[in-house]
Structure formats: C-alpha cells, structure tokens
Amino acid sequence: MRARPTVQELPAYKPGRNPADLAREIGVERAVKLASNEVAFPPLPAVVQALATAAGETNRYPDNGAVVLTRALAERYGVDPVQVATGCGAVTLCQELAQAYNDPGTSIAFAWRSFEMYPLLARVAAARAIQVPLVPGRPGGPADTHDLDGLLAAIDDSTRLVFVCNPNNPTGTAVRRPELERFLDAVPEQTLVVLDEAYREFVTDPDVPDGIELMRGRPNVTVLRTFSKAWGLAGLRVGYLVAEDPAVAEAVRKTHVPFSVSMLAQAAAVAALASEDEVRARCAAVVAERDRLTAALRERDVAVEDSQANFLWLPLGEQTLPVAVALEARAVITRPFAGEGIRVTVGTPEEDDVFLAALDDVRSLTSPNA
Ligand SMILES: *Cc1c(COP(=O)(O)O)cnc(C)c1O
C-alpha cells in the first residue's frame, strides 16, 4: 500500500543509539548518552509519588481537557486557562498547530538549522517550508544564530506559521529582547509566530526575553514549552502551549489527538509544577556544569559559543561525522549534524569528564599538530 507521495519521500525514522546496546557492542560497562538533551537527574520524588497514585486508576481514560494541569499552568504563568493547551509533548502541539493553520499550499517559515521537526511538519501538512539560514552570531564566527530580518523578509501571504526556536536547537544561541520585539511588531497579523521555548528554564541571560511576557498584547504570538527537558519528564510526553489569543489555544484543542496526554503524564506534570524549587535548583546545577564544559572545550580550542540551553554546539564542519563516530567507539553518544557540528547535552560532571577524555583521545589521533 502506497502512502501519499509526500509521506513516501519522508526519511524513515532512525532510532537514536541506545547506550545499553552500544556498551554491549563495544564491550564496556556503561556508555554515556549526551544526545537528546534530557536532564540526567532521576524523576522528582513528588513525580514518582504521583505516578504511583495515578497508576491505580489507569483502567480509566485520562481527562481529555487536562483540566487540573491546564489550571495549574494558567496559575503558574498568570494567564487564563482558555489561553493554554496541553499536548503529548511539544512536538504534538507543533503538529496540531500545522493542522489548525496550514491548508495545503500555505507555508511554514523557520530558521535552518533549527529543530528537526519543523521541515517534517511542513511536509506532512503539504505546506511549503521556508528555511532561512542561520547567520554568525559574532563576526567571523560560525552560522549559529537566527536572522530575524531574513526571516521577516521571507514571510509572504501564504505563511501561516513562523517558528522561532529560542534558544535555538541545536546551536544553543538565543535572540535578545529588542530584536525579537522588532520582529514581532513587524510580522503580518495573519502569520502566527510560535516561540519554541523548550529550553527556557536554562536561560540565564536577562536580555533573552520570556516569550510569555513578550506575547502580551500580541494576538499572533504563541509560546511552546515542554516538561521533557528541565522538568525531567521526557519519557512521559507532555508539553504545553500558551497563547495570547484564546482562539489559538482553542484551534489546537480542536485538532488535539483525543486522550493523547496520558493520565500518568498529567499527574506527573502537576506534581512537577508543584516542585518548581527543586527543578530550579537542578537547572542551576546544569547551568554551572554548562559553564564548566564550555570552558573545558575552549581550553581545547573548540570554538563553542555561549549556550543558553542545556547543550553545547561544537561547529566541527567536515570533522563532525568522523569525530562523532570516534566518540561513539569510545562509548559517548552525541548528536552529529553531518558537515555542520555536534550537539552535546550537558550531562553530569562525571559524564562530561568521560566525554572530554574521549574527545582528547579522538583529537590526539586526528589533529595534524598532535
Ligand atoms: C525537545 C524539544 C521540543 C519538545 O519536545 P517534546 O518532548 O515533544 O515536548 C520542542 N522543541 C524543541 C526545539 C526541542 O528541542
């Protein structure tokens, strides 16, 4: 049975390397996975407790409106519940947005390279992908930063959605308040700006704006957040959208895959929100380790830019794939983008030391000066 041509053309799903399989294959006790931007901490104690309680009720369907979670999110962010929609991970919300806003032949604009989901979204929605190349964040540096003027110029009458991933995955760079405000003020009102803030909790630069504050008074702006990264619930699949215009949240709720945010996910997210102090402390530890890892890489002459997320971008160009393969042979799984760079998640200090030692080993073999 043939699928739609656009679907036939999509790349087949390629599962990420599993650390246990890799460890067995190369005969070591443990492999380190720094490939998916999860946090290394175990689930919060309150989350484990909530899951245990909710487990006893899983013969029932979840609340399709996620009322308790929606209310908790609205309270946390100072918005009305009608401005909030939850999803089975933020990726599902991306899909629901495209379903709600993109007729075939319309377009979705975004920077490239950015989150890998965006081009797929456009294809599945039979929409055109408008990809605007990243530019150097500093003179002479690698192309790693949003070109908001370029993005604005690329938006046309057909553009229903424009994604701005801030901080950007995979480069870790972030756009600042004045440039983002200028951009939001100039985007046509029929184009919805989606500020993808999956890594917001790791932002430390006060000049990087909070999208939920920035969207106020701007009905064509919405913000995506997730419990997968800072909140430590990647395995449970829950994300959320906050929109200035309740019609945006409503459109997403209308295209929602019924019951796709599980009972366990809802209970865990509510418990995580109630443990925000612990989450903040964990984020602070990740940020401290991010600084240490950044400095350690710079000492090794790797040109990493400052990251506002929980990962670093190593712009290794043509060296990317050989280095990533060699790291994997040394039990360290990273996320390479061939010909461009390697994205490395900030792990525990121990994991990052394993990564640094493996990198030293790899570079001693490949560096012409060694
Ligand atoms: C991880 C990530 C998401 C969301 O992930 P979910 O697990 O689906 O919530 C969204 N956007 C970006 C840029 C991400 O890196």
Short mmCIF file of N, CA and C in Angstrom, two decimals, residues 6-128:
data_model
loop_
_atom_site.label_atom_id
_atom_site.label_comp_id
_atom_site.label_asym_id
_atom_site.label_seq_id
_atom_site.Cartn_x
_atom_site.Cartn_y
_atom_site.Cartn_z
N THR A 6 4.12 12.67 -0.51
CA THR A 6 4.95 13.44 0.44
C THR A 6 5.42 12.55 1.59
N VAL A 7 4.58 11.61 1.96
CA VAL A 7 4.95 10.72 3.07
C VAL A 7 5.98 9.69 2.60
N GLN A 8 5.80 9.20 1.37
CA GLN A 8 6.80 8.26 0.84
C GLN A 8 8.19 8.89 0.82
N GLU A 9 8.22 10.21 0.54
CA GLU A 9 9.51 10.89 0.45
C GLU A 9 10.15 11.17 1.81
N LEU A 10 9.37 11.08 2.86
CA LEU A 10 9.94 11.39 4.18
C LEU A 10 11.01 10.36 4.53
N PRO A 11 12.08 10.79 5.22
CA PRO A 11 13.08 9.82 5.63
C PRO A 11 12.48 8.86 6.65
N ALA A 12 12.88 7.60 6.58
CA ALA A 12 12.39 6.63 7.56
C ALA A 12 12.92 7.00 8.93
N TYR A 13 12.15 6.72 9.96
CA TYR A 13 12.58 7.04 11.31
C TYR A 13 13.83 6.23 11.67
N LYS A 14 14.84 6.93 12.14
CA LYS A 14 16.08 6.26 12.52
C LYS A 14 16.24 6.39 14.04
N PRO A 15 16.11 5.28 14.75
CA PRO A 15 16.18 5.40 16.22
C PRO A 15 17.58 5.82 16.67
N GLY A 16 17.63 6.60 17.73
CA GLY A 16 18.92 7.03 18.28
C GLY A 16 19.64 5.83 18.87
N ARG A 17 20.93 5.97 19.04
CA ARG A 17 21.73 4.90 19.59
C ARG A 17 21.35 4.70 21.05
N ASN A 18 21.11 3.45 21.41
CA ASN A 18 20.76 3.12 22.78
C ASN A 18 22.05 2.83 23.56
N PRO A 19 22.26 3.52 24.70
CA PRO A 19 23.54 3.36 25.41
C PRO A 19 23.82 1.92 25.86
N ALA A 20 22.77 1.20 26.26
CA ALA A 20 22.99 -0.17 26.73
C ALA A 20 23.47 -1.06 25.57
N ASP A 21 22.86 -0.90 24.40
CA ASP A 21 23.28 -1.68 23.22
C ASP A 21 24.72 -1.34 22.84
N LEU A 22 25.01 -0.03 22.84
CA LEU A 22 26.36 0.40 22.46
C LEU A 22 27.40 -0.19 23.42
N ALA A 23 27.10 -0.09 24.73
CA ALA A 23 28.04 -0.59 25.74
C ALA A 23 28.32 -2.08 25.50
N ARG A 24 27.27 -2.84 25.23
CA ARG A 24 27.43 -4.28 24.99
C ARG A 24 28.29 -4.50 23.75
N GLU A 25 27.96 -3.73 22.69
CA GLU A 25 28.65 -3.91 21.41
C GLU A 25 30.15 -3.65 21.50
N ILE A 26 30.53 -2.61 22.24
CA ILE A 26 31.96 -2.30 22.30
C ILE A 26 32.61 -2.86 23.56
N GLY A 27 31.83 -3.61 24.34
CA GLY A 27 32.40 -4.32 25.47
C GLY A 27 32.85 -3.44 26.62
N VAL A 28 32.04 -2.41 26.94
CA VAL A 28 32.34 -1.61 28.13
C VAL A 28 31.14 -1.71 29.07
N GLU A 29 31.36 -1.27 30.29
CA GLU A 29 30.30 -1.41 31.29
C GLU A 29 29.14 -0.46 31.01
N ARG A 30 29.50 0.76 30.57
CA ARG A 30 28.47 1.78 30.50
C ARG A 30 28.82 2.76 29.38
N ALA A 31 27.82 3.11 28.58
CA ALA A 31 28.02 4.17 27.60
C ALA A 31 27.31 5.42 28.10
N VAL A 32 27.79 6.58 27.66
CA VAL A 32 27.23 7.85 28.10
C VAL A 32 26.39 8.43 26.96
N LYS A 33 25.14 8.78 27.24
CA LYS A 33 24.28 9.35 26.21
C LYS A 33 24.12 10.84 26.43
N LEU A 34 24.69 11.61 25.52
CA LEU A 34 24.59 13.07 25.59
C LEU A 34 23.96 13.57 24.28
N ALA A 35 22.90 12.86 23.86
CA ALA A 35 22.38 13.08 22.51
C ALA A 35 20.99 13.69 22.45
N SER A 36 20.24 13.67 23.54
CA SER A 36 18.82 14.05 23.42
C SER A 36 18.37 15.17 24.36
N ASN A 37 19.33 15.82 24.99
CA ASN A 37 19.02 17.00 25.81
C ASN A 37 18.08 16.74 26.99
N GLU A 38 18.08 15.50 27.44
CA GLU A 38 17.34 15.23 28.69
C GLU A 38 18.20 15.74 29.85
N VAL A 39 17.60 15.84 31.05
CA VAL A 39 18.43 16.07 32.23
C VAL A 39 18.80 14.70 32.81
N ALA A 40 19.96 14.66 33.48
CA ALA A 40 20.47 13.38 33.97
C ALA A 40 19.86 12.98 35.32
N PHE A 41 19.16 13.93 35.96
CA PHE A 41 18.58 13.63 37.27
C PHE A 41 17.44 12.62 37.14
N PRO A 42 17.26 11.79 38.15
CA PRO A 42 16.09 10.90 38.14
C PRO A 42 14.81 11.73 38.32
N PRO A 43 13.64 11.13 38.04
CA PRO A 43 12.40 11.88 38.23
C PRO A 43 12.29 12.44 39.65
N LEU A 44 11.66 13.60 39.78
CA LEU A 44 11.48 14.22 41.10
C LEU A 44 10.70 13.28 42.02
N PRO A 45 11.02 13.29 43.33
CA PRO A 45 10.29 12.41 44.27
C PRO A 45 8.77 12.60 44.20
N ALA A 46 8.32 13.84 44.08
CA ALA A 46 6.87 14.09 44.02
C ALA A 46 6.26 13.49 42.75
N VAL A 47 7.05 13.44 41.68
CA VAL A 47 6.57 12.86 40.43
C VAL A 47 6.40 11.35 40.58
N VAL A 48 7.39 10.71 41.19
CA VAL A 48 7.32 9.26 41.38
C VAL A 48 6.09 8.91 42.23
N GLN A 49 5.88 9.72 43.26
CA GLN A 49 4.72 9.52 44.14
C GLN A 49 3.41 9.67 43.37
N ALA A 50 3.32 10.72 42.56
CA ALA A 50 2.09 10.97 41.79
C ALA A 50 1.84 9.86 40.79
N LEU A 51 2.91 9.36 40.19
CA LEU A 51 2.76 8.27 39.22
C LEU A 51 2.24 7.01 39.90
N ALA A 52 2.76 6.74 41.09
CA ALA A 52 2.33 5.54 41.82
C ALA A 52 0.84 5.63 42.12
N THR A 53 0.40 6.82 42.52
CA THR A 53 -1.02 7.01 42.83
C THR A 53 -1.87 6.87 41.57
N ALA A 54 -1.45 7.55 40.51
CA ALA A 54 -2.24 7.55 39.28
C ALA A 54 -2.28 6.16 38.64
N ALA A 55 -1.24 5.36 38.88
CA ALA A 55 -1.18 4.03 38.26
C ALA A 55 -2.42 3.20 38.59
N GLY A 56 -2.95 3.42 39.78
CA GLY A 56 -4.11 2.65 40.22
C GLY A 56 -5.41 3.03 39.54
N GLU A 57 -5.36 4.04 38.68
CA GLU A 57 -6.60 4.50 38.02
C GLU A 57 -6.54 4.36 36.50
N THR A 58 -5.50 3.66 36.02
CA THR A 58 -5.27 3.69 34.57
C THR A 58 -6.19 2.77 33.77
N ASN A 59 -7.15 2.14 34.43
CA ASN A 59 -8.19 1.46 33.65
C ASN A 59 -9.17 2.46 33.04
N ARG A 60 -9.12 3.72 33.54
CA ARG A 60 -9.98 4.79 33.01
C ARG A 60 -9.23 5.63 32.00
N TYR A 61 -9.99 6.30 31.12
CA TYR A 61 -9.39 7.28 30.22
C TYR A 61 -8.89 8.48 31.00
N PRO A 62 -7.87 9.16 30.46
CA PRO A 62 -7.46 10.42 31.10
C PRO A 62 -8.49 11.51 30.84
N ASP A 63 -8.36 12.60 31.58
CA ASP A 63 -9.19 13.78 31.33
C ASP A 63 -8.74 14.40 30.00
N ASN A 64 -9.58 14.35 29.01
CA ASN A 64 -9.19 14.84 27.68
C ASN A 64 -8.94 16.35 27.67
N GLY A 65 -9.52 17.06 28.62
CA GLY A 65 -9.30 18.50 28.70
C GLY A 65 -8.13 18.86 29.61
N ALA A 66 -7.52 17.86 30.24
CA ALA A 66 -6.40 18.08 31.18
C ALA A 66 -6.69 19.27 32.08
N VAL A 67 -7.87 19.26 32.68
CA VAL A 67 -8.36 20.44 33.41
C VAL A 67 -7.44 20.83 34.57
N VAL A 68 -7.02 19.85 35.35
CA VAL A 68 -6.21 20.18 36.53
C VAL A 68 -4.85 20.74 36.10
N LEU A 69 -4.24 20.09 35.13
CA LEU A 69 -2.94 20.56 34.64
C LEU A 69 -3.07 21.93 33.98
N THR A 70 -4.10 22.09 33.18
CA THR A 70 -4.30 23.37 32.48
C THR A 70 -4.47 24.51 33.49
N ARG A 71 -5.21 24.23 34.53
CA ARG A 71 -5.43 25.26 35.56
C ARG A 71 -4.11 25.57 36.29
N ALA A 72 -3.35 24.53 36.59
CA ALA A 72 -2.06 24.74 37.28
C ALA A 72 -1.12 25.57 36.40
N LEU A 73 -1.12 25.29 35.11
CA LEU A 73 -0.24 26.04 34.19
C LEU A 73 -0.70 27.49 34.09
N ALA A 74 -2.01 27.68 34.00
CA ALA A 74 -2.54 29.03 33.88
C ALA A 74 -2.17 29.85 35.11
N GLU A 75 -2.29 29.22 36.27
CA GLU A 75 -1.94 29.90 37.50
C GLU A 75 -0.45 30.22 37.54
N ARG A 76 0.35 29.26 37.16
CA ARG A 76 1.81 29.44 37.20
C ARG A 76 2.25 30.60 36.30
N TYR A 77 1.62 30.71 35.13
CA TYR A 77 2.09 31.70 34.17
C TYR A 77 1.22 32.96 34.12
N GLY A 78 0.24 33.06 35.01
CA GLY A 78 -0.56 34.27 35.08
C GLY A 78 -1.41 34.51 33.84
N VAL A 79 -1.97 33.44 33.30
CA VAL A 79 -2.87 33.58 32.15
C VAL A 79 -4.19 32.89 32.49
N ASP A 80 -5.14 33.01 31.58
CA ASP A 80 -6.43 32.35 31.76
C ASP A 80 -6.34 30.92 31.22
N PRO A 81 -7.01 29.96 31.84
CA PRO A 81 -6.95 28.59 31.30
C PRO A 81 -7.33 28.50 29.81
N VAL A 82 -8.17 29.40 29.32
CA VAL A 82 -8.53 29.32 27.90
C VAL A 82 -7.36 29.68 26.98
N GLN A 83 -6.29 30.20 27.57
CA GLN A 83 -5.10 30.53 26.76
C GLN A 83 -4.09 29.38 26.71
N VAL A 84 -4.43 28.27 27.36
CA VAL A 84 -3.47 27.16 27.49
C VAL A 84 -3.98 25.92 26.76
N ALA A 85 -3.10 25.22 26.09
CA ALA A 85 -3.42 23.89 25.54
C ALA A 85 -2.28 22.96 25.89
N THR A 86 -2.61 21.72 26.23
CA THR A 86 -1.57 20.74 26.54
C THR A 86 -1.47 19.75 25.39
N GLY A 87 -0.33 19.09 25.29
CA GLY A 87 -0.14 18.14 24.20
C GLY A 87 0.77 16.99 24.62
N CYS A 88 0.73 15.94 23.82
CA CYS A 88 1.57 14.76 24.04
C CYS A 88 2.99 15.12 23.59
N GLY A 89 3.66 15.93 24.40
CA GLY A 89 4.94 16.51 24.01
C GLY A 89 4.70 17.75 23.17
N ALA A 90 5.65 18.68 23.22
CA ALA A 90 5.51 19.89 22.41
C ALA A 90 5.50 19.57 20.92
N VAL A 91 6.12 18.45 20.54
CA VAL A 91 6.12 18.08 19.11
C VAL A 91 4.70 17.87 18.61
N THR A 92 3.85 17.29 19.45
CA THR A 92 2.47 17.08 19.03
C THR A 92 1.74 18.42 18.88
N LEU A 93 2.07 19.36 19.75
CA LEU A 93 1.47 20.69 19.63
C LEU A 93 1.91 21.36 18.32
N CYS A 94 3.15 21.14 17.91
CA CYS A 94 3.62 21.66 16.61
C CYS A 94 2.73 21.11 15.50
N GLN A 95 2.49 19.80 15.56
CA GLN A 95 1.68 19.16 14.54
C GLN A 95 0.25 19.68 14.55
N GLU A 96 -0.27 19.85 15.75
CA GLU A 96 -1.65 20.33 15.87
C GLU A 96 -1.76 21.77 15.36
N LEU A 97 -0.71 22.56 15.58
CA LEU A 97 -0.70 23.93 15.05
C LEU A 97 -0.74 23.91 13.52
N ALA A 98 0.07 23.03 12.93
CA ALA A 98 0.09 22.96 11.46
C ALA A 98 -1.27 22.49 10.94
N GLN A 99 -1.87 21.55 11.64
CA GLN A 99 -3.20 21.09 11.21
C GLN A 99 -4.23 22.20 11.34
N ALA A 100 -4.07 22.99 12.36
CA ALA A 100 -5.05 24.06 12.60
C ALA A 100 -4.87 25.24 11.67
N TYR A 101 -3.64 25.50 11.22
CA TYR A 101 -3.38 26.74 10.48
C TYR A 101 -2.94 26.57 9.03
N ASN A 102 -2.47 25.36 8.65
CA ASN A 102 -1.91 25.23 7.31
C ASN A 102 -2.79 24.42 6.36
N ASP A 103 -3.46 25.12 5.44
CA ASP A 103 -4.07 24.42 4.30
C ASP A 103 -2.94 24.04 3.36
N PRO A 104 -3.18 23.00 2.51
CA PRO A 104 -2.16 22.67 1.50
C PRO A 104 -1.82 23.91 0.67
N GLY A 105 -0.54 24.08 0.40
CA GLY A 105 -0.13 25.22 -0.42
C GLY A 105 0.26 26.45 0.39
N THR A 106 -0.08 26.45 1.67
CA THR A 106 0.39 27.56 2.52
C THR A 106 1.84 27.24 2.93
N SER A 107 2.41 28.08 3.76
CA SER A 107 3.81 27.82 4.12
C SER A 107 4.07 27.98 5.61
N ILE A 108 5.20 27.40 6.02
CA ILE A 108 5.71 27.50 7.39
C ILE A 108 7.14 27.99 7.29
N ALA A 109 7.45 29.07 7.99
CA ALA A 109 8.81 29.63 7.93
C ALA A 109 9.57 29.34 9.22
N PHE A 110 10.87 29.12 9.07
CA PHE A 110 11.71 28.88 10.24
C PHE A 110 13.17 29.01 9.84
N ALA A 111 14.01 29.17 10.83
CA ALA A 111 15.45 29.23 10.59
C ALA A 111 15.97 27.82 10.31
N TRP A 112 17.10 27.76 9.64
CA TRP A 112 17.74 26.47 9.42
C TRP A 112 19.23 26.66 9.48
N ARG A 113 19.90 25.92 10.33
CA ARG A 113 19.42 24.76 11.03
C ARG A 113 18.70 25.12 12.32
N SER A 114 17.61 24.36 12.54
CA SER A 114 16.89 24.52 13.80
C SER A 114 16.30 23.15 14.15
N PHE A 115 15.21 23.16 14.90
CA PHE A 115 14.63 21.91 15.38
C PHE A 115 14.19 21.05 14.19
N GLU A 116 14.60 19.80 14.22
CA GLU A 116 14.40 18.91 13.06
C GLU A 116 12.95 18.63 12.73
N MET A 117 12.08 18.87 13.68
CA MET A 117 10.66 18.62 13.47
C MET A 117 10.04 19.58 12.45
N TYR A 118 10.56 20.81 12.36
CA TYR A 118 9.87 21.84 11.56
C TYR A 118 9.72 21.46 10.08
N PRO A 119 10.79 21.01 9.41
CA PRO A 119 10.59 20.64 7.99
C PRO A 119 9.61 19.47 7.80
N LEU A 120 9.62 18.55 8.75
CA LEU A 120 8.71 17.40 8.65
C LEU A 120 7.26 17.85 8.75
N LEU A 121 7.03 18.78 9.67
CA LEU A 121 5.70 19.33 9.86
C LEU A 121 5.13 19.87 8.57
N ALA A 122 5.98 20.64 7.90
CA ALA A 122 5.54 21.28 6.66
C ALA A 122 5.20 20.21 5.64
N ARG A 123 6.02 19.19 5.54
CA ARG A 123 5.77 18.15 4.55
C ARG A 123 4.47 17.42 4.82
N VAL A 124 4.26 17.05 6.06
CA VAL A 124 3.05 16.29 6.38
C VAL A 124 1.80 17.14 6.14
N ALA A 125 1.92 18.45 6.37
CA ALA A 125 0.77 19.33 6.16
C ALA A 125 0.64 19.75 4.69
N ALA A 126 1.52 19.22 3.81
CA ALA A 126 1.55 19.64 2.39
C ALA A 126 1.72 21.16 2.30
N ALA A 127 2.47 21.70 3.22
CA ALA A 127 2.78 23.13 3.21
C ALA A 127 4.21 23.30 2.73
N ARG A 128 4.52 24.50 2.26
CA ARG A 128 5.87 24.78 1.81
C ARG A 128 6.72 25.17 3.02
#
